[in-house]
XYZ file of C-alpha atoms in Angstrom:
225
model
C -127.453 72.529 -83.829
C -129.695 69.614 -82.986
C -130.634 69.378 -79.340
C -129.859 65.963 -77.809
C -132.707 64.010 -76.305
C -132.474 62.838 -72.691
C -131.752 59.310 -73.977
C -128.877 60.496 -76.144
C -127.439 62.510 -73.253
C -127.606 59.431 -71.058
C -125.819 57.342 -73.712
C -123.058 59.986 -73.973
C -122.641 60.052 -70.189
C -122.464 56.263 -70.114
C -119.817 56.280 -72.878
C -117.741 58.877 -70.971
C -118.089 56.856 -67.790
C -117.092 53.636 -69.570
C -114.035 55.341 -71.024
C -113.038 56.671 -67.610
C -113.486 53.233 -66.110
C -111.398 51.694 -68.910
C -108.658 54.273 -68.355
C -108.624 53.512 -64.629
C -108.481 49.793 -65.341
C -105.647 50.372 -67.790
C -103.748 52.354 -65.173
C -104.356 49.615 -62.644
C -103.150 46.932 -65.076
C -100.007 48.944 -65.845
C -99.395 49.468 -62.132
C -99.821 45.772 -61.411
C -97.579 44.903 -64.355
C -94.913 47.327 -63.128
C -95.088 45.993 -59.575
C -94.743 42.450 -60.843
C -92.057 42.913 -63.483
C -90.219 46.119 -62.509
C -87.092 44.264 -61.456
C -86.922 42.420 -64.757
C -87.535 45.627 -66.699
C -84.947 47.608 -64.770
C -82.545 44.684 -65.015
C -83.084 44.489 -68.779
C -82.438 48.197 -69.249
C -79.389 47.934 -67.009
C -78.146 44.970 -69.032
C -78.499 46.962 -72.263
C -76.561 49.858 -70.757
C -73.873 47.484 -69.526
C -73.719 45.748 -72.889
C -73.287 49.039 -74.752
C -70.710 50.314 -72.303
C -68.955 46.952 -72.340
C -68.778 46.911 -76.131
C -67.305 50.408 -76.223
C -64.826 49.478 -73.513
C -63.858 46.319 -75.390
C -63.176 48.193 -78.634
C -61.228 50.857 -76.763
C -59.236 48.200 -74.928
C -58.589 46.212 -78.112
C -57.383 49.303 -79.958
C -54.950 50.048 -77.135
C -53.811 46.428 -77.033
C -53.444 46.312 -80.810
C -51.362 49.494 -80.767
C -49.115 48.134 -78.006
C -48.705 44.781 -79.754
C -48.027 46.528 -83.053
C -45.219 48.467 -81.393
C -43.828 45.284 -79.833
C -43.906 43.468 -83.160
C -42.250 46.376 -84.953
C -39.489 46.404 -82.329
C -38.922 42.681 -82.860
C -38.714 43.145 -86.639
C -36.133 45.896 -86.128
C -34.099 43.452 -84.044
C -34.209 40.971 -86.908
C -33.113 43.634 -89.387
C -30.180 44.652 -87.182
C -28.989 41.065 -86.832
C -29.992 40.566 -83.203
C -31.828 37.364 -83.959
C -31.670 35.902 -80.459
C -33.350 38.954 -78.951
C -35.784 39.080 -81.865
C -36.749 35.440 -81.430
C -37.338 35.968 -77.719
C -39.490 39.039 -78.360
C -41.487 37.302 -81.100
C -42.027 34.247 -78.916
C -43.399 36.459 -76.144
C -45.789 38.111 -78.596
C -46.932 34.740 -79.969
C -47.664 33.488 -76.444
C -49.178 36.583 -74.866
C -50.728 38.656 -77.637
C -54.508 39.113 -77.605
C -54.785 40.151 -81.253
C -53.726 38.700 -84.617
C -50.165 39.819 -83.965
C -49.685 36.495 -82.187
C -50.056 34.688 -85.518
C -47.928 37.237 -87.331
C -45.214 36.690 -84.727
C -45.448 32.917 -85.217
C -45.084 33.379 -88.964
C -42.033 35.598 -88.444
C -40.518 32.993 -86.104
C -40.893 30.424 -88.875
C -39.084 32.855 -91.164
C -36.205 33.073 -88.685
C -35.981 29.281 -88.605
C -35.773 29.227 -92.399
C -33.023 31.843 -92.361
C -31.100 29.674 -89.908
C -31.633 26.485 -91.950
C -33.894 24.982 -89.294
C -36.279 23.589 -91.886
C -38.044 21.022 -89.700
C -38.808 23.591 -87.002
C -39.972 26.105 -89.588
C -42.270 23.576 -91.248
C -43.802 22.658 -87.903
C -44.571 26.308 -87.207
C -45.963 26.899 -90.697
C -48.198 23.848 -90.479
C -49.481 24.903 -87.068
C -50.409 28.309 -88.486
C -52.251 27.131 -91.606
C -54.126 24.479 -89.632
C -55.225 26.970 -86.981
C -58.756 28.063 -87.872
C -58.513 30.972 -85.427
C -55.723 32.585 -87.417
C -56.572 35.143 -90.147
C -57.084 33.465 -93.511
C -54.424 35.648 -95.172
C -51.740 34.505 -92.726
C -52.918 30.899 -92.963
C -52.642 30.996 -96.750
C -49.187 32.581 -96.662
C -48.092 29.846 -94.258
C -49.639 27.244 -96.571
C -47.763 28.557 -99.616
C -44.492 28.750 -97.714
C -44.983 25.255 -96.283
C -45.451 23.785 -99.761
C -42.766 25.908 -101.394
C -40.084 24.681 -99.015
C -40.881 21.027 -99.649
C -41.016 20.816 -103.436
C -37.629 19.108 -103.523
C -38.507 16.561 -100.855
C -42.215 15.740 -101.226
C -44.318 14.479 -104.127
C -47.451 15.953 -105.655
C -49.772 13.611 -103.762
C -48.563 15.128 -100.500
C -48.326 18.776 -101.507
C -51.148 19.441 -103.979
C -53.996 18.693 -101.531
C -52.601 21.422 -99.284
C -52.932 23.894 -102.165
C -56.382 22.767 -103.304
C -58.329 25.763 -101.913
C -55.814 28.236 -103.326
C -55.955 26.702 -106.803
C -59.536 27.863 -107.301
C -59.684 30.648 -109.950
C -61.369 33.094 -107.544
C -58.663 32.721 -104.899
C -56.507 35.813 -104.373
C -53.535 33.450 -104.058
C -54.374 31.649 -107.298
C -51.312 32.729 -109.275
C -48.875 31.858 -106.463
C -50.534 28.470 -106.040
C -50.406 27.875 -109.816
C -46.687 28.637 -109.879
C -46.073 26.217 -107.025
C -48.161 23.524 -108.688
C -46.242 24.073 -111.924
C -42.964 23.654 -110.054
C -44.269 20.463 -108.421
C -45.301 19.033 -111.791
C -41.950 19.916 -113.349
C -40.225 18.235 -110.430
C -42.208 15.125 -111.341
C -41.165 15.531 -115.019
C -44.758 16.291 -116.056
C -43.913 19.080 -118.501
C -47.007 18.774 -120.689
C -49.322 18.866 -117.685
C -47.436 21.872 -116.322
C -47.653 23.659 -119.674
C -51.389 23.005 -119.939
C -51.884 24.259 -116.379
C -50.221 27.573 -117.214
C -52.075 27.928 -120.512
C -55.369 27.593 -118.664
C -54.237 29.875 -115.859
C -53.444 32.861 -118.083
C -57.081 32.819 -119.237
C -58.290 33.577 -115.718
C -60.062 36.984 -115.946
C -59.346 37.675 -112.286
C -55.596 38.000 -112.855
C -53.844 41.332 -113.306
C -51.867 42.001 -116.504
C -48.584 41.805 -114.566
C -49.531 38.410 -113.169
C -50.552 37.133 -116.598
C -47.216 38.294 -118.051
C -45.328 36.541 -115.276
C -47.184 33.281 -115.911
C -46.574 33.621 -119.633
C -42.856 34.049 -118.932
C -42.979 30.935 -116.822
C -44.756 29.141 -119.673
C -42.198 30.208 -122.265
C -39.388 28.842 -120.088
C -40.817 25.308 -120.078
């Protein structure tokens, strides 16, 4: 092993000393940083803990609320089935006004159904329109309300009023495409546009997104024209 010269030993000692000084400076910088920003750091960590706990609490709370509202909605539906419509309507109205989950929109849709059963068409249409125009409502419920709104006005409104409401659902990729096509066909037939209705159905059955049962139903509709 080569013996270091006095100069080399001095250089090593200086390097060790410089490293120790750098480590002390680093410690001092960290200490100063901690003294200056410790409240922000602790606050940030605390905020993360609160956020995580809050998120878990929210999901737990929402699950409990959803379960309670599901039970309330089911009870209201049972009232409808047993003919206690007045009590059912009151229960559904409470859910629609107080619910914190999507059951509020489902209750509104069921209230519209009660109005239709009781021949209160104007009130039902108002409720259905309010649902499909509400961007906060689930898209599935909005689209069901849209289809029902159009379907109950075929005899009273013309295509210029009803077809724009169906425009999004008439796109081939829409999951409500076949229902919208059937409604549009009915609207066209109401306007005595048989050839246009027939062509619409002929094009519709070529949609690869449709199930065989749906295609057969549309073909039956086509053969009846």
